[in-house]
Amino acid sequence: MPRTEVVLQEKIADGLYRMVIKSPVDLSQSAYMPGQFLHFRVSDSIDFMLRRPISLCLADEANNLVTVVYRAQGEGTKRLSRLAAGDTVDVIGPLGKGFPLHEESSAALVIGGGIGVPPLLELAKKLRAKGTRIVAILGFQKASQAILIEEFKALAEVFIVTDDGSMGKKGLVTDLLDASMIDGISRYYACGPTPMLRAVKQALEPSGILGYLSLEERMGCGIGLCAGCVHKIQDNDGVHYVKTCKEGPVFPAQEVVFS
Amino acid sequence: MTLHDVDLAVEFCGLQLKNPVMPASGCFSFGKEMEMFYDLNLLGAIVVKATTLEERMGNPTPRIAETPAGMLNSIGLQNPGVEKVIRDELPYLRRFSSLPVIVNVAGTMVEDYVAVVHRLNDSQDFDAIELNISCPNVKCGGIQFGTDPEMAAEMVKAIKEASNRPVMVKLSPNVTNIVEMAQACEAAGADAISLINTLIGMQIDVEKRAPLLGNGVGGLSGPAVKPVALRMVYEVASNVNVPVIGIGGIFTGKDAIEFLMAGAKAVQVGTANFTDPYAIPRIVDEIKEWCAAHGVKHIDELIGAANPMSRRRG
């Protein structure tokens, strides 16, 4: 398997890590998109058979580096967090379909919850480069879990909510989705836990604003072989399961079915 | 001896394989996804995803859980149905000049298995059938045929009569006596036996105090099942005359060689494709390297090397 070098590994909040690696592909020659994921093997031994999908957080084309931000929660990601600069890691990607960037969108709303925040950073960077005005609503459990705030502030008008009110407003990201917040917005993009995505879709549906949701499902292979990570989609073919790893993880919000 | 001197070609069910390694059904979709990784001509053969008469949605999610040295899946035979498989999937595989294509057939009752086979008979785009009487993830996915020798024999007989291509039968390990199952299938006309499918297992989500998988139970695969698979392959190869295809937790060339030495004519690789997309060509290379290092000129020398009973049966 192709291996790539770890350039930086640092803890950025309680249980949350930022890892920078040399890109497994030449970014300047690849059609990578924000919202795509990298697929890491956490160990060379056979005790962890499944790779860990982690969304691209930032791509640095000039130096051919990619950054991921992830939560070291299970044994596998904890192992990943023990890699240090100079170590090598088995990674494939970027994989899947990411957030589409629309030429015509003059103002975009990005909504992130917890570990769903990092993939929106590369998106915000790309939107900003196109001259799009960005409003970001970022939700965290508590202040000690808040990440990437300064990075977003450099690109967007940022609103923060926390479950316990220890930073920003106390409440949920959807509490902020009033008429004044969505005024002038032509696209929205959301990534976070499934209940948040469901609530965001429900809250913004009446506005008619086109949106994109990055879904989270347990993946087996990450490359479309196993049909483990399916999600229900409603499109011209009716309601059916599609592979999140191959057809997603990003889908148009109006197609996503929450059961 | 160099790598160049090693001949890995095997033959079973009239199929000529350039090497004895193929993907296991359900672990390789219909092959297209692997185009970005390597040329499918590197495979010994391809076994595509289980195909049923009508489209199947499959089971609710979560469908995947990681376990020590393995995984559980409860996909539930999600597939587009035989018409779409014939129209949209199989023709693509004929682009590969030296790739035998095996279609895994599943169903609910003998009648709909037979209907799938009748429909397949008109297609020129495959070479053999693998009869799936061992999916543990659907109530009526054939497992009832895979645990009762008489029902298995009835199914095999019907499929043999219906099919104009060779029929390999894939067995479930979730039985008391695997030899009895294999012999029943052989007596009913099976051209080859492949084993094992997954072992039924479970994982509990302790936070939710409920089974983790949407379907409750799932099939265990990966290196964790290899010793069970090897034992069953050894037993079956000792007691049937048709070719045996070994499946279960193969991750390295040495794993594959163990199955060959137990009496398998060829092997299938499943879960390893998820861990390492290049698993199959790597395993082929590792087999070849082992053979070169041990003076093995032809892979036939290894088949049954650890199982005198299977060798006597040839």
Coordinates of C-alpha atoms in Angstrom, one line a residue:
Chain A
M1 CA 0.0 0.0 0.0
P2 CA 1.1 3.5 -0.7
R3 CA 2.2 5.3 2.5
T4 CA 2.5 9.0 3.2
E5 CA 4.4 11.0 5.8
V6 CA 2.9 12.7 8.8
V7 CA 4.1 16.3 9.0
L8 CA 2.3 17.4 12.1
Q9 CA 0.2 16.0 14.9
E10 CA -1.2 18.2 17.6
K11 CA -4.0 18.1 20.2
I12 CA -6.2 21.1 19.6
A13 CA -8.9 20.5 22.2
D14 CA -10.0 17.8 24.6
G15 CA -9.8 14.5 22.6
L16 CA -9.5 16.4 19.3
Y17 CA -6.5 16.3 17.1
R18 CA -5.1 18.1 14.0
M19 CA -2.9 16.0 11.7
V20 CA -1.2 17.3 8.7
I21 CA 0.1 14.7 6.2
K22 CA 1.7 14.8 2.7
S23 CA -1.2 14.4 0.3
P24 CA -1.5 10.8 -1.1
V25 CA -2.3 12.4 -4.5
D26 CA -0.8 15.4 -6.3
L27 CA -3.4 18.0 -5.3
S28 CA -2.6 20.3 -8.2
Q29 CA -3.5 17.5 -10.6
S30 CA -6.5 16.1 -8.8
A31 CA -10.1 17.3 -8.8
Y32 CA -10.4 17.2 -5.0
M33 CA -13.4 18.8 -3.4
P34 CA -14.1 20.1 0.1
G35 CA -16.3 17.5 1.9
Q36 CA -14.4 14.5 0.5
F37 CA -12.7 12.2 3.0
L38 CA -9.3 10.5 3.5
H39 CA -9.4 6.8 4.4
F40 CA -6.8 5.9 7.1
R41 CA -5.5 2.5 8.2
V42 CA -4.8 3.0 11.9
S43 CA -2.5 0.1 12.3
D44 CA -0.5 -2.3 10.1
S45 CA -1.6 -5.3 12.1
I46 CA -4.8 -7.1 11.4
D47 CA -6.5 -6.2 14.7
F48 CA -8.2 -3.2 13.1
M49 CA -9.6 -4.4 9.8
L50 CA -11.6 -1.3 8.9
R51 CA -10.1 2.0 7.8
R52 CA -11.2 5.3 9.4
P53 CA -12.8 7.8 7.1
I54 CA -11.9 11.4 8.1
S55 CA -13.0 14.5 6.1
L56 CA -10.5 16.8 4.5
C57 CA -10.2 19.9 6.6
L58 CA -7.7 21.9 4.6
A59 CA -5.8 21.3 1.4
D60 CA -2.5 23.1 0.8
E61 CA -1.9 22.8 -2.9
A62 CA 1.4 24.8 -2.9
N63 CA 3.0 22.3 -0.5
N64 CA 0.9 19.3 -1.4
L65 CA -0.3 18.8 2.2
V66 CA -3.7 17.9 3.6
T67 CA -5.0 18.6 7.1
V68 CA -7.6 16.5 9.0
V69 CA -9.1 17.3 12.3
Y70 CA -10.6 14.3 14.1
R71 CA -11.9 13.0 17.5
A72 CA -9.8 10.3 19.1
Q73 CA -12.7 8.4 20.6
G74 CA -12.4 4.7 19.8
E75 CA -9.3 2.6 20.0
G76 CA -8.6 3.0 16.3
T77 CA -8.5 6.8 16.2
K78 CA -6.6 6.8 19.5
R79 CA -3.9 4.8 17.7
L80 CA -4.0 7.3 14.8
S81 CA -3.5 10.1 17.3
R82 CA -0.2 8.5 18.6
L83 CA 1.4 9.0 15.2
A84 CA 4.0 11.7 15.2
A85 CA 5.7 13.9 12.6
G86 CA 8.1 11.7 10.5
D87 CA 5.9 8.6 10.9
T88 CA 4.2 7.2 7.8
V89 CA 0.6 6.2 7.5
D90 CA -1.4 4.2 5.0
V91 CA -4.0 6.4 3.6
I92 CA -6.1 6.5 0.4
G93 CA -8.1 9.4 -1.0
P94 CA -9.5 12.0 -1.2
L95 CA -12.6 9.8 -1.8
G96 CA -16.3 10.4 -2.4
K97 CA -18.3 13.4 -3.6
G98 CA -17.8 16.6 -1.8
F99 CA -19.6 20.0 -1.6
P100 CA -20.3 21.5 -5.0
L101 CA -19.3 25.1 -5.4
H102 CA -21.9 27.2 -7.3
E103 CA -20.7 30.1 -9.4
E104 CA -23.9 32.1 -8.8
S105 CA -24.1 31.9 -5.0
S106 CA -23.4 35.4 -3.6
A107 CA -23.9 34.4 0.0
A108 CA -23.6 31.0 1.6
L109 CA -24.5 29.7 5.0
V110 CA -22.3 27.0 6.5
I111 CA -23.6 25.1 9.5
G112 CA -21.3 22.8 11.5
G113 CA -21.8 20.7 14.6
G114 CA -18.9 19.3 16.6
I115 CA -16.6 17.1 14.6
G116 CA -18.7 18.2 11.5
V117 CA -17.1 21.6 11.7
P118 CA -13.7 20.8 10.2
P119 CA -14.8 19.8 6.6
L120 CA -16.5 23.1 6.3
L121 CA -13.2 25.0 6.6
E122 CA -11.9 24.0 3.2
L123 CA -15.3 24.7 1.8
A124 CA -15.3 28.2 3.3
K125 CA -11.8 28.8 1.9
K126 CA -12.9 27.8 -1.6
L127 CA -16.1 29.8 -1.4
R128 CA -14.2 32.9 -0.2
A129 CA -11.8 32.5 -3.0
K130 CA -14.8 32.8 -5.4
G131 CA -15.8 36.0 -3.6
T132 CA -18.8 34.5 -1.8
R133 CA -19.9 36.1 1.4
I134 CA -20.0 33.4 4.1
V135 CA -22.0 33.2 7.3
A136 CA -20.9 30.3 9.6
I137 CA -22.9 28.9 12.5
L138 CA -20.8 26.6 14.5
G139 CA -22.1 24.4 17.3
F140 CA -20.2 22.6 20.0
Q141 CA -21.0 20.8 23.2
K142 CA -19.0 23.2 25.3
A143 CA -16.2 25.8 25.1
S144 CA -13.5 23.1 25.7
Q145 CA -14.6 21.3 22.5
A146 CA -14.7 24.4 20.3
I147 CA -12.3 24.3 17.4
L148 CA -11.2 26.3 14.4
I149 CA -13.0 29.5 15.5
E150 CA -10.2 31.8 14.5
E151 CA -9.8 30.0 11.1
F152 CA -13.5 30.6 10.4
K153 CA -13.4 34.2 11.6
A154 CA -10.8 34.9 8.9
L155 CA -13.2 33.8 6.2
A156 CA -16.7 34.3 7.5
E157 CA -19.1 36.1 9.8
V158 CA -19.2 33.5 12.7
F159 CA -21.9 32.7 15.2
I160 CA -21.3 30.2 17.9
V161 CA -23.6 28.1 20.0
T162 CA -22.9 25.6 22.7
D163 CA -25.1 23.1 24.5
D164 CA -24.2 24.5 27.9
G165 CA -23.7 28.2 27.0
S166 CA -20.0 28.1 27.9
M167 CA -19.2 29.8 24.6
G168 CA -21.5 31.9 22.4
K169 CA -25.2 31.4 22.7
K170 CA -26.7 28.5 24.7
G171 CA -28.7 26.2 22.4
L172 CA -28.7 24.5 19.0
V173 CA -27.5 25.7 15.6
T174 CA -31.1 25.7 14.5
D175 CA -32.0 28.3 17.1
L176 CA -30.2 30.9 15.0
L177 CA -31.9 30.1 11.8
D178 CA -34.3 33.0 11.8
A179 CA -35.3 35.3 8.9
S180 CA -32.5 37.8 9.4
M181 CA -29.9 35.0 9.4
I182 CA -30.9 33.6 6.1
D183 CA -31.6 37.0 4.4
G184 CA -29.7 37.1 1.1
I185 CA -28.4 33.5 1.5
S186 CA -28.5 31.5 -1.7
R187 CA -26.9 28.2 -0.6
Y188 CA -26.4 26.4 2.6
Y189 CA -24.0 23.6 3.6
A190 CA -24.2 21.5 6.7
C191 CA -22.1 18.8 8.4
G192 CA -22.7 17.3 11.8
P193 CA -24.5 14.6 13.7
T194 CA -27.6 13.2 12.0
P195 CA -30.2 14.8 14.4
M196 CA -28.6 18.2 13.6
L197 CA -28.8 17.6 9.9
R198 CA -32.4 16.6 10.2
A199 CA -33.3 19.7 12.2
V200 CA -31.3 22.0 9.8
K201 CA -33.1 20.5 6.7
Q202 CA -36.5 20.9 8.4
A203 CA -35.8 24.5 9.5
L204 CA -34.5 25.6 6.1
E205 CA -36.9 23.7 3.8
P206 CA -39.6 26.4 3.8
S207 CA -37.1 29.0 2.7
G208 CA -36.5 27.2 -0.6
I209 CA -32.7 27.8 -0.2
L210 CA -30.7 25.0 -1.9
G211 CA -28.7 23.1 0.6
Y212 CA -26.1 20.3 0.9
L213 CA -25.8 17.8 3.8
S214 CA -22.7 15.8 4.5
L215 CA -24.0 12.5 6.0
E216 CA -22.3 10.3 8.5
E217 CA -22.8 6.5 8.2
R218 CA -20.6 3.6 9.5
M219 CA -18.4 2.7 6.6
G220 CA -16.9 -0.7 5.7
C221 CA -14.7 -0.3 2.7
G222 CA -15.1 3.4 1.8
I223 CA -14.7 2.7 -1.9
G224 CA -18.1 1.3 -2.9
L225 CA -17.5 -2.4 -2.5
C226 CA -19.5 -3.4 0.5
A227 CA -22.8 -1.4 0.6
G228 CA -22.4 -1.0 4.3
C229 CA -22.7 2.8 4.6
V230 CA -25.9 3.3 2.7
H231 CA -28.4 6.1 3.3
K232 CA -32.0 6.6 2.0
I233 CA -32.2 9.1 -0.9
Q234 CA -35.3 10.2 -2.8
D235 CA -34.7 11.2 -6.4
N236 CA -36.1 10.6 -9.8
D237 CA -35.8 6.8 -9.2
G238 CA -37.9 7.0 -6.0
V239 CA -36.6 6.2 -2.5
H240 CA -33.6 4.0 -2.5
Y241 CA -30.3 3.3 -0.6
V242 CA -27.2 4.8 -2.0
K243 CA -23.6 4.3 -0.9
T244 CA -22.5 7.3 1.2
C245 CA -18.8 6.6 0.5
K246 CA -19.2 6.7 -3.3
E247 CA -22.2 8.8 -4.1
G248 CA -21.7 11.0 -1.0
P249 CA -21.0 11.8 1.7
V250 CA -22.5 15.1 0.5
F251 CA -26.0 15.0 -0.9
P252 CA -28.5 17.7 -2.0
A253 CA -30.6 18.3 1.1
Q254 CA -33.9 17.9 -0.7
E255 CA -32.9 14.3 -1.7
V256 CA -32.0 13.1 1.8
V257 CA -34.6 11.0 3.6
F258 CA -34.4 10.8 7.4
S259 CA -36.3 7.9 8.7
Chain B
M1 CA 14.4 -20.2 -9.1
T2 CA 12.9 -16.9 -10.1
L3 CA 9.4 -15.6 -9.9
H4 CA 9.2 -16.1 -13.6
D5 CA 9.5 -19.8 -13.2
V6 CA 6.4 -20.1 -11.0
D7 CA 3.2 -21.2 -12.6
L8 CA 0.1 -20.3 -10.5
A9 CA -2.6 -21.4 -13.1
V10 CA -5.4 -23.6 -11.8
E11 CA -8.5 -25.0 -13.5
F12 CA -11.9 -25.9 -12.0
C13 CA -15.4 -26.1 -13.3
G14 CA -13.8 -25.8 -16.8
L15 CA -12.6 -22.3 -15.9
Q16 CA -9.0 -21.5 -16.6
L17 CA -7.6 -19.2 -13.9
K18 CA -4.2 -17.6 -14.3
N19 CA -3.9 -17.6 -10.5
P20 CA -6.0 -19.2 -7.7
V21 CA -7.1 -15.9 -6.1
M22 CA -10.5 -14.2 -6.6
P23 CA -12.7 -11.8 -4.6
A24 CA -15.5 -13.2 -2.5
S25 CA -19.0 -12.3 -3.4
G26 CA -20.3 -9.1 -1.7
C27 CA -16.8 -7.8 -1.1
F28 CA -16.1 -6.5 -4.6
S29 CA -19.4 -5.1 -5.7
F30 CA -19.6 -5.7 -9.5
G31 CA -15.9 -4.8 -10.0
K32 CA -16.2 -1.3 -11.5
E33 CA -15.2 0.4 -8.3
M34 CA -11.8 -1.3 -8.4
E35 CA -10.8 0.3 -11.7
M36 CA -9.1 3.2 -9.9
F37 CA -6.8 0.7 -8.1
Y38 CA -5.7 -2.0 -10.6
D39 CA -6.4 -3.9 -13.8
L40 CA -9.0 -6.6 -13.1
N41 CA -7.0 -9.0 -15.3
L42 CA -4.8 -9.5 -12.3
L43 CA -7.6 -11.5 -10.6
G44 CA -7.8 -15.2 -11.0
A45 CA -11.5 -14.7 -11.6
I46 CA -14.2 -12.4 -10.3
V47 CA -17.2 -13.3 -8.2
V48 CA -19.8 -10.6 -8.3
K49 CA -22.3 -9.5 -5.6
A50 CA -25.3 -11.8 -4.8
T51 CA -28.0 -11.4 -7.5
T52 CA -31.7 -12.0 -6.8
L53 CA -34.7 -12.0 -9.1
E54 CA -36.0 -8.6 -8.0
E55 CA -34.1 -5.6 -6.7
R56 CA -33.4 -5.7 -3.0
M57 CA -33.1 -2.7 -0.7
G58 CA -31.1 -4.6 2.0
N59 CA -31.2 -4.1 5.7
P60 CA -31.5 -1.0 7.8
T61 CA -28.3 0.7 9.0
P62 CA -25.9 0.4 10.8
R63 CA -24.8 -2.5 8.7
I64 CA -21.2 -2.6 9.7
A65 CA -19.4 -3.2 13.0
E66 CA -15.7 -3.7 13.6
T67 CA -14.7 -6.6 15.8
P68 CA -11.2 -7.9 16.9
A69 CA -9.4 -8.9 13.7
G70 CA -12.7 -8.9 11.8
M71 CA -16.0 -7.3 11.2
L72 CA -19.7 -7.9 11.2
N73 CA -21.9 -7.0 8.3
S74 CA -25.6 -7.1 7.8
I75 CA -26.0 -5.8 4.3
G76 CA -29.0 -8.0 3.5
L77 CA -28.3 -8.9 -0.2
Q78 CA -28.8 -5.3 -1.5
N79 CA -28.6 -5.7 -5.3
P80 CA -30.3 -4.2 -8.4
G81 CA -31.9 -7.5 -9.5
V82 CA -30.9 -9.9 -12.2
E83 CA -32.2 -7.8 -15.2
K84 CA -30.1 -4.8 -14.3
V85 CA -27.1 -7.0 -13.4
I86 CA -27.2 -8.6 -16.9
R87 CA -27.8 -5.2 -18.6
D88 CA -25.6 -2.8 -16.6
E89 CA -23.0 -4.9 -14.8
L90 CA -21.8 -8.1 -16.5
P91 CA -21.0 -6.6 -20.0
Y92 CA -18.4 -4.3 -18.4
L93 CA -16.5 -7.3 -17.1
R94 CA -16.1 -8.8 -20.6
R95 CA -13.6 -6.0 -21.4
F96 CA -11.1 -7.9 -19.4
S97 CA -9.6 -10.5 -21.7
S98 CA -8.6 -13.2 -19.2
L99 CA -11.2 -12.8 -16.4
P100 CA -13.6 -15.7 -15.8
V101 CA -16.8 -14.2 -14.3
I102 CA -18.8 -16.0 -11.6
V103 CA -22.3 -14.8 -10.7
N104 CA -23.4 -15.4 -7.1
V105 CA -27.2 -16.3 -7.2
A106 CA -29.4 -15.8 -4.1
G107 CA -33.2 -15.9 -3.5
T108 CA -36.0 -17.0 -1.3
M109 CA -37.5 -20.1 -2.8
V110 CA -36.3 -22.7 -5.2
E111 CA -38.6 -21.1 -7.9
D112 CA -37.0 -17.7 -7.8
Y113 CA -33.4 -19.1 -7.7
V114 CA -34.4 -21.1 -10.8
A115 CA -35.9 -17.9 -12.4
V116 CA -32.6 -16.0 -11.9
V117 CA -30.7 -18.9 -13.5
H118 CA -33.0 -19.1 -16.5
R119 CA -32.6 -15.4 -17.0
L120 CA -28.8 -15.7 -16.7
N121 CA -28.7 -18.6 -19.2
D122 CA -29.3 -16.1 -22.1
S123 CA -26.3 -14.0 -21.1
Q124 CA -22.9 -14.7 -22.6
D125 CA -21.2 -12.4 -20.1
F126 CA -20.4 -14.9 -17.3
D127 CA -18.9 -18.4 -17.0
A128 CA -20.2 -20.0 -13.8
I129 CA -22.7 -19.7 -11.0
E130 CA -22.0 -19.6 -7.3
L131 CA -25.2 -20.8 -5.6
N132 CA -25.6 -18.8 -2.4
I133 CA -27.4 -20.9 0.2
S134 CA -25.6 -19.3 3.0
C135 CA -26.4 -15.6 3.5
P136 CA -27.0 -15.2 7.2
N137 CA -28.6 -11.7 7.0
V138 CA -32.0 -12.2 5.5
K139 CA -34.7 -14.5 6.9
C140 CA -35.3 -15.9 3.4
G141 CA -31.9 -15.5 1.8
G142 CA -31.2 -19.1 1.2
I143 CA -29.8 -19.9 4.7
Q144 CA -32.7 -22.3 5.3
F145 CA -31.3 -24.3 2.3
G146 CA -27.8 -24.0 3.7
T147 CA -28.4 -25.7 7.0
D148 CA -30.4 -28.8 5.9
P149 CA -28.7 -31.3 3.7
E150 CA -31.9 -32.5 2.1
M151 CA -33.1 -29.0 1.3
A152 CA -29.6 -28.1 0.0
A153 CA -29.7 -31.2 -2.3
E154 CA -33.1 -30.3 -3.6
M155 CA -31.9 -26.8 -4.4
V156 CA -28.7 -27.9 -6.1
K157 CA -30.5 -30.4 -8.2
A158 CA -33.0 -27.8 -9.4
I159 CA -30.2 -25.3 -10.2
K160 CA -28.1 -27.9 -12.0
E161 CA -31.1 -28.8 -14.2
A162 CA -31.8 -25.1 -14.9
S163 CA -28.3 -23.9 -15.5
N164 CA -26.3 -24.1 -18.7
R165 CA -23.2 -23.2 -16.9
P166 CA -21.2 -24.9 -14.1
V167 CA -22.6 -24.5 -10.6
M168 CA -20.4 -24.0 -7.5
V169 CA -22.3 -24.1 -4.1
K170 CA -21.3 -21.7 -1.3
L171 CA -21.7 -23.2 2.1
S172 CA -22.6 -21.7 5.5
P173 CA -20.4 -22.5 8.5
N174 CA -23.4 -22.2 10.8
V175 CA -24.0 -25.9 10.8
T176 CA -23.2 -28.9 13.0
N177 CA -21.8 -31.1 10.2
I178 CA -20.2 -29.3 7.3
V179 CA -19.1 -32.6 5.6
E180 CA -22.7 -33.8 5.5
M181 CA -23.7 -30.5 3.8
A182 CA -20.9 -30.7 1.2
Q183 CA -21.6 -34.4 0.4
A184 CA -25.3 -33.7 -0.1
C185 CA -24.5 -30.9 -2.5
E186 CA -21.9 -33.1 -4.4
A187 CA -24.4 -35.9 -4.7
A188 CA -27.0 -33.5 -6.1
G189 CA -24.6 -32.5 -8.8
A190 CA -22.6 -29.5 -7.5
D191 CA -19.5 -28.9 -9.8
A192 CA -17.6 -27.3 -6.9
I193 CA -18.0 -26.3 -3.3
S194 CA -16.9 -22.9 -1.9
L195 CA -16.7 -22.3 1.9
I196 CA -17.1 -20.6 4.3
N197 CA -19.7 -17.8 4.2
T198 CA -19.8 -15.7 7.4
L199 CA -20.4 -16.9 11.0
I200 CA -23.5 -15.4 12.6
G201 CA -22.5 -12.9 15.3
M202 CA -23.5 -9.9 17.3
Q203 CA -22.2 -6.7 18.9
I204 CA -24.0 -4.7 21.6
D205 CA -23.9 -0.9 21.7
V206 CA -23.5 -0.5 25.5
E207 CA -24.6 3.2 25.5
K208 CA -27.9 2.3 23.8
R209 CA -28.2 -1.0 25.6
A210 CA -29.2 -2.6 22.3
P211 CA -27.6 -4.6 19.4
L212 CA -25.5 -2.3 17.3
L213 CA -26.4 -3.6 13.9
G214 CA -29.8 -2.4 12.5
N215 CA -30.6 -6.1 11.8
G216 CA -29.5 -7.2 15.3
V217 CA -27.2 -10.0 14.0
G218 CA -24.6 -10.0 11.2
G219 CA -22.0 -12.1 9.6
L220 CA -18.5 -12.3 11.1
S221 CA -15.6 -12.2 8.6
G222 CA -12.0 -11.4 8.5
P223 CA -8.8 -13.0 10.0
A224 CA -10.8 -13.9 13.2
V225 CA -12.7 -16.6 11.3
K226 CA -9.7 -18.1 9.5
P227 CA -9.1 -21.1 11.8
V228 CA -12.7 -22.1 11.6
A229 CA -12.7 -21.8 7.8
L230 CA -9.5 -23.7 7.4
R231 CA -10.8 -26.6 9.5
M232 CA -14.0 -26.8 7.5
V233 CA -12.1 -26.6 4.2
Y234 CA -9.8 -29.4 5.4
E235 CA -12.7 -31.6 6.4
V236 CA -14.7 -31.0 3.2
A237 CA -11.6 -31.5 0.9
S238 CA -11.0 -34.8 2.7
N239 CA -14.5 -36.0 1.9
V240 CA -15.6 -34.8 -1.5
N241 CA -14.2 -35.3 -5.0
V242 CA -15.3 -32.0 -6.5
P243 CA -13.0 -29.0 -6.3
V244 CA -13.1 -27.0 -3.0
I245 CA -12.7 -23.2 -3.0
G246 CA -11.4 -21.8 0.3
I247 CA -12.8 -18.6 1.8
G248 CA -12.4 -17.0 5.3
G249 CA -10.1 -14.4 6.6
I250 CA -7.4 -14.6 4.0
F251 CA -5.2 -11.5 4.3
T252 CA -1.7 -12.6 3.1
G253 CA -0.2 -15.0 0.6
K254 CA 0.7 -17.3 3.5
D255 CA -3.0 -17.4 4.5
A256 CA -3.9 -18.4 1.0
I257 CA -1.3 -21.1 0.9
E258 CA -2.7 -22.6 4.1
F259 CA -6.0 -23.0 2.4
L260 CA -4.4 -24.5 -0.7
M261 CA -2.5 -27.0 1.5
A262 CA -5.7 -27.9 3.3
G263 CA -7.0 -29.0 0.0
A264 CA -8.6 -25.9 -1.7
K265 CA -8.1 -25.6 -5.4
A266 CA -8.4 -21.9 -5.3
V267 CA -9.3 -19.2 -2.7
Q268 CA -11.6 -16.2 -2.4
V269 CA -10.6 -13.0 -0.6
G270 CA -13.3 -10.9 1.1
T271 CA -12.8 -8.5 4.0
A272 CA -9.1 -7.9 3.1
N273 CA -10.3 -5.9 0.1
F274 CA -11.8 -3.3 2.5
T275 CA -8.6 -3.0 4.6
D276 CA -6.3 -3.0 1.6
P277 CA -7.8 -2.3 -1.8
Y278 CA -4.7 -3.9 -3.4
A279 CA -5.1 -7.0 -1.3
I280 CA -5.6 -9.5 -4.2
P281 CA -2.7 -8.6 -6.4
R282 CA -0.5 -8.4 -3.3
I283 CA -1.6 -11.9 -2.2
V284 CA -0.9 -13.2 -5.7
D285 CA 2.6 -11.7 -5.5
E286 CA 3.2 -13.1 -2.1
I287 CA 2.1 -16.6 -3.2
K288 CA 4.5 -16.4 -6.1
E289 CA 7.3 -15.2 -3.9
W290 CA 6.7 -18.0 -1.4
C291 CA 6.7 -20.6 -4.3
A292 CA 9.9 -19.2 -5.7
A293 CA 11.6 -19.2 -2.3
H294 CA 10.5 -22.8 -1.7
G295 CA 11.3 -24.2 -5.2
V296 CA 7.6 -24.8 -6.0
K297 CA 7.3 -24.7 -9.8
H298 CA 3.6 -25.2 -10.1
I299 CA 0.8 -24.3 -7.6
D300 CA -0.6 -27.8 -7.9
E301 CA 2.3 -29.0 -5.8
L302 CA 0.7 -27.1 -2.8
I303 CA -2.9 -28.2 -3.2
G304 CA -3.6 -30.7 -0.5
A305 CA 0.0 -30.7 0.6
A306 CA -1.1 -30.8 4.3
N307 CA -4.0 -33.0 3.7
P308 CA -3.2 -36.5 2.4
M309 CA -6.9 -37.5 2.3
S310 CA -7.7 -34.7 -0.1
R311 CA -4.7 -35.6 -2.3
R312 CA -5.9 -39.2 -2.7
R313 CA -9.2 -37.8 -3.9
G314 CA -7.4 -35.6 -6.4

